[in-house]
Amino acid sequence: MINIAIKNKVISTKVFSEPDDWKLLEPQKGKINIPGTFFHGSKWTLYFNCISCGKETKFGVYYKSPEYIAGGELHYDTFNNKEFLNVFGKLFELDLIDKGVDVNNFTIFYYQIKNNVVWLDYFKCNHCNVQYLMTYSTQSGEERPPKPDLVHIKGIYQVEFDEEEFFKLYNKYKVNP
C-alpha cells in the first residue's frame, strides 16, 4: 500500500476560532495540549512551531485554506478501500467501527475519535515544507440552548512519505461527491 513514517508529534498548539453566526459569538484564542479539545466556530486555525525548522507554522481548517493540501473523513463513504483506511487507522491507533452494512446495503466502516468520524488532513510547514498529518473529529454542540461545536484533536504528526504515491492512492480511492 503506502509506507508512512511518523517522525515526531506536536505536543501543543495555539488555536484561533472565528465566531459563527449562532453558537460561538466571540473569537476564541488559546493554547491546547494535544490531544485536546476547543471550540469550533466558523473556521479555526492552528499555530505551532515546526518540529523540523522551529519556525511558527500555521494550518487553517476552513474552506479554501491556503495551507490545506488534502484530507477527508476516514470513512468508507469517503475512501472506498478498507486497506487504504487501515493504513491510517493502524498508524494513528484509531478506534475502528466495522458493522457490516446498514439498511440501505451501504458499508459501515470508519474510524472514530470520541464517537465521531475521524478527519485526516495533510499539510506542510509554511517554511521548510516538512509533511504533517493531523487526526481530529468534530462534535456538534447543542441547538437549544446554543452551545458551540467542538473539535477534538488526537494528534498532529510530522511524517514522511512518498507524496506522489500518496496522491496516486488518494485519488484512486477518494469518492467524488
Short mmCIF file of C-alpha atoms in Angstrom, two decimals:
data_model
loop_
_atom_site.label_atom_id
_atom_site.label_comp_id
_atom_site.label_asym_id
_atom_site.label_seq_id
_atom_site.Cartn_x
_atom_site.Cartn_y
_atom_site.Cartn_z
CA MET A 1 0.00 0.00 0.00
CA ILE A 2 1.91 3.12 1.21
CA ASN A 3 4.64 3.44 3.80
CA ILE A 4 4.14 6.40 6.18
CA ALA A 5 6.67 7.01 8.94
CA ILE A 6 5.82 9.11 12.00
CA LYS A 7 8.91 11.18 12.78
CA ASN A 8 7.57 13.20 15.69
CA LYS A 9 4.43 14.62 17.32
CA VAL A 10 3.34 18.17 18.01
CA ILE A 11 2.55 18.38 21.74
CA SER A 12 0.73 21.73 21.89
CA THR A 13 -0.69 24.36 19.58
CA LYS A 14 -2.19 27.81 19.71
CA VAL A 15 -5.77 27.90 18.43
CA PHE A 16 -7.81 30.73 16.96
CA SER A 17 -11.50 30.09 16.30
CA GLU A 18 -13.51 32.74 14.49
CA PRO A 19 -17.08 33.38 15.63
CA ASP A 20 -20.04 31.94 13.79
CA ASP A 21 -23.49 33.47 13.48
CA TRP A 22 -25.13 31.44 16.17
CA LYS A 23 -23.20 29.31 18.65
CA LEU A 24 -19.79 30.96 19.08
CA LEU A 25 -20.37 34.69 19.29
CA GLU A 26 -16.85 35.90 20.11
CA PRO A 27 -13.40 34.92 18.78
CA GLN A 28 -11.65 32.30 20.85
CA LYS A 29 -7.86 32.27 21.33
CA GLY A 30 -5.92 29.86 23.44
CA LYS A 31 -3.37 27.11 23.68
CA ILE A 32 -4.16 23.41 23.97
CA ASN A 33 -2.10 20.34 24.66
CA ILE A 34 -2.54 17.54 22.16
CA PRO A 35 -4.68 15.52 22.38
CA GLY A 36 -7.02 18.37 23.16
CA THR A 37 -10.41 19.97 22.59
CA PHE A 38 -11.51 23.51 21.68
CA PHE A 39 -14.49 25.45 20.27
CA HIS A 40 -15.00 25.16 16.50
CA GLY A 41 -16.54 28.48 15.37
CA SER A 42 -16.95 29.33 11.68
CA LYS A 43 -13.33 28.42 10.97
CA TRP A 44 -10.26 27.66 13.01
CA THR A 45 -6.52 27.99 12.60
CA LEU A 46 -3.68 26.28 14.45
CA TYR A 47 -0.27 27.85 15.13
CA PHE A 48 2.70 25.80 16.33
CA ASN A 49 6.47 25.69 15.99
CA CYS A 50 7.58 23.32 13.27
CA ILE A 51 9.44 20.37 14.74
CA SER A 52 11.99 20.48 11.92
CA CYS A 53 12.84 24.18 11.40
CA GLY A 54 11.49 25.65 14.67
CA LYS A 55 9.59 28.46 12.94
CA GLU A 56 5.94 29.16 13.64
CA THR A 57 3.75 27.48 11.06
CA LYS A 58 0.01 27.65 10.69
CA PHE A 59 -2.71 25.42 9.39
CA GLY A 60 -6.17 26.77 8.69
CA VAL A 61 -9.02 24.32 8.72
CA TYR A 62 -11.63 26.06 6.60
CA TYR A 63 -12.84 26.25 3.03
CA LYS A 64 -10.02 27.26 0.67
CA SER A 65 -7.38 27.42 3.40
CA PRO A 66 -4.05 28.04 1.61
CA GLU A 67 -2.24 25.50 3.82
CA TYR A 68 -4.62 22.60 3.15
CA ILE A 69 -3.28 20.01 0.70
CA ALA A 70 -5.59 17.01 1.10
CA GLY A 71 -7.89 15.32 3.54
CA GLY A 72 -11.19 13.70 4.26
CA GLU A 73 -13.11 11.54 6.68
CA LEU A 74 -11.63 8.13 7.42
CA HIS A 75 -14.89 6.53 6.36
CA TYR A 76 -15.75 4.02 3.65
CA ASP A 77 -18.11 6.57 2.07
CA THR A 78 -15.12 8.91 1.58
CA PHE A 79 -12.40 6.40 0.63
CA ASN A 80 -13.81 3.17 -0.78
CA ASN A 81 -10.89 0.92 0.14
CA LYS A 82 -10.56 -0.63 3.59
CA GLU A 83 -6.84 -1.30 3.17
CA PHE A 84 -6.20 2.41 2.45
CA LEU A 85 -8.27 3.42 5.51
CA ASN A 86 -6.49 0.84 7.66
CA VAL A 87 -3.09 2.39 6.87
CA PHE A 88 -4.14 5.47 8.84
CA GLY A 89 -6.19 3.64 11.46
CA LYS A 90 -3.25 1.45 12.45
CA LEU A 91 -0.64 4.20 12.13
CA PHE A 92 -2.52 6.57 14.45
CA GLU A 93 -4.07 3.90 16.72
CA LEU A 94 -7.65 4.95 15.98
CA ASP A 95 -10.84 3.23 17.10
CA LEU A 96 -12.48 1.22 14.30
CA ILE A 97 -16.20 0.81 13.74
CA ASP A 98 -16.98 -2.01 11.32
CA LYS A 99 -20.60 -3.07 11.43
CA GLY A 100 -21.15 -4.69 8.06
CA VAL A 101 -23.92 -2.94 6.14
CA ASP A 102 -26.77 -0.60 7.02
CA VAL A 103 -30.42 -0.87 5.94
CA ASN A 104 -29.59 0.63 2.53
CA ASN A 105 -26.88 -2.00 1.99
CA PHE A 106 -24.07 0.57 2.39
CA THR A 107 -20.90 -0.50 4.16
CA ILE A 108 -20.42 0.97 7.63
CA PHE A 109 -16.67 1.13 8.15
CA TYR A 110 -14.94 4.09 9.73
CA TYR A 111 -12.52 5.27 12.36
CA GLN A 112 -13.64 7.47 15.24
CA ILE A 113 -12.46 9.85 17.97
CA LYS A 114 -14.91 10.48 20.83
CA ASN A 115 -17.71 8.73 18.91
CA ASN A 116 -17.34 10.93 15.82
CA VAL A 117 -15.80 10.13 12.45
CA VAL A 118 -12.07 10.91 12.23
CA TRP A 119 -10.88 13.52 9.76
CA LEU A 120 -7.37 13.28 8.33
CA ASP A 121 -5.72 16.43 6.95
CA TYR A 122 -2.41 16.70 5.14
CA PHE A 123 -0.40 19.92 5.15
CA LYS A 124 3.22 21.12 5.18
CA CYS A 125 5.27 23.57 7.21
CA ASN A 126 4.91 27.07 5.75
CA HIS A 127 8.73 27.45 5.81
CA CYS A 128 10.55 24.15 5.26
CA ASN A 129 7.81 22.01 3.65
CA VAL A 130 8.06 19.20 6.21
CA GLN A 131 4.98 16.96 5.95
CA TYR A 132 2.29 16.81 8.64
CA LEU A 133 -0.83 14.69 9.08
CA MET A 134 -3.47 15.65 11.61
CA THR A 135 -6.26 13.47 13.01
CA TYR A 136 -9.31 15.08 14.59
CA SER A 137 -13.07 14.89 14.91
CA THR A 138 -15.82 17.46 15.25
CA GLN A 139 -18.78 17.29 17.57
CA SER A 140 -21.93 19.34 17.10
CA GLY A 141 -22.98 21.45 20.05
CA GLU A 142 -26.49 21.77 21.40
CA GLU A 143 -29.06 23.74 19.43
CA ARG A 144 -31.24 24.74 22.39
CA PRO A 145 -29.75 26.34 24.32
CA PRO A 146 -26.99 27.00 21.76
CA LYS A 147 -23.61 25.52 22.66
CA PRO A 148 -20.56 25.78 20.40
CA ASP A 149 -19.38 22.88 18.27
CA LEU A 150 -16.18 21.20 19.46
CA VAL A 151 -13.02 19.96 17.77
CA HIS A 152 -11.13 17.03 19.30
CA ILE A 153 -7.53 16.80 18.01
CA LYS A 154 -6.00 13.38 18.57
CA GLY A 155 -2.66 14.24 17.02
CA ILE A 156 -0.57 16.36 14.71
CA TYR A 157 2.26 14.24 13.39
CA GLN A 158 5.40 15.12 11.50
CA VAL A 159 5.50 12.36 8.92
CA GLU A 160 7.49 11.23 5.95
CA PHE A 161 6.05 9.50 2.90
CA ASP A 162 6.20 9.47 -0.88
CA GLU A 163 3.78 12.25 -1.81
CA GLU A 164 3.36 11.01 -5.39
CA GLU A 165 2.40 7.53 -4.18
CA PHE A 166 0.07 9.02 -1.55
CA PHE A 167 -1.83 11.08 -4.13
CA LYS A 168 -1.99 8.18 -6.55
CA LEU A 169 -3.83 6.13 -3.89
CA TYR A 170 -5.75 9.12 -2.50
CA ASN A 171 -7.17 9.97 -5.92
CA LYS A 172 -7.83 6.33 -6.75
CA TYR A 173 -9.90 5.66 -3.62
CA LYS A 174 -11.43 9.08 -2.92
CA VAL A 175 -15.16 9.02 -3.59
CA ASN A 176 -16.16 12.09 -5.57
CA PRO A 177 -19.11 14.00 -4.08
#
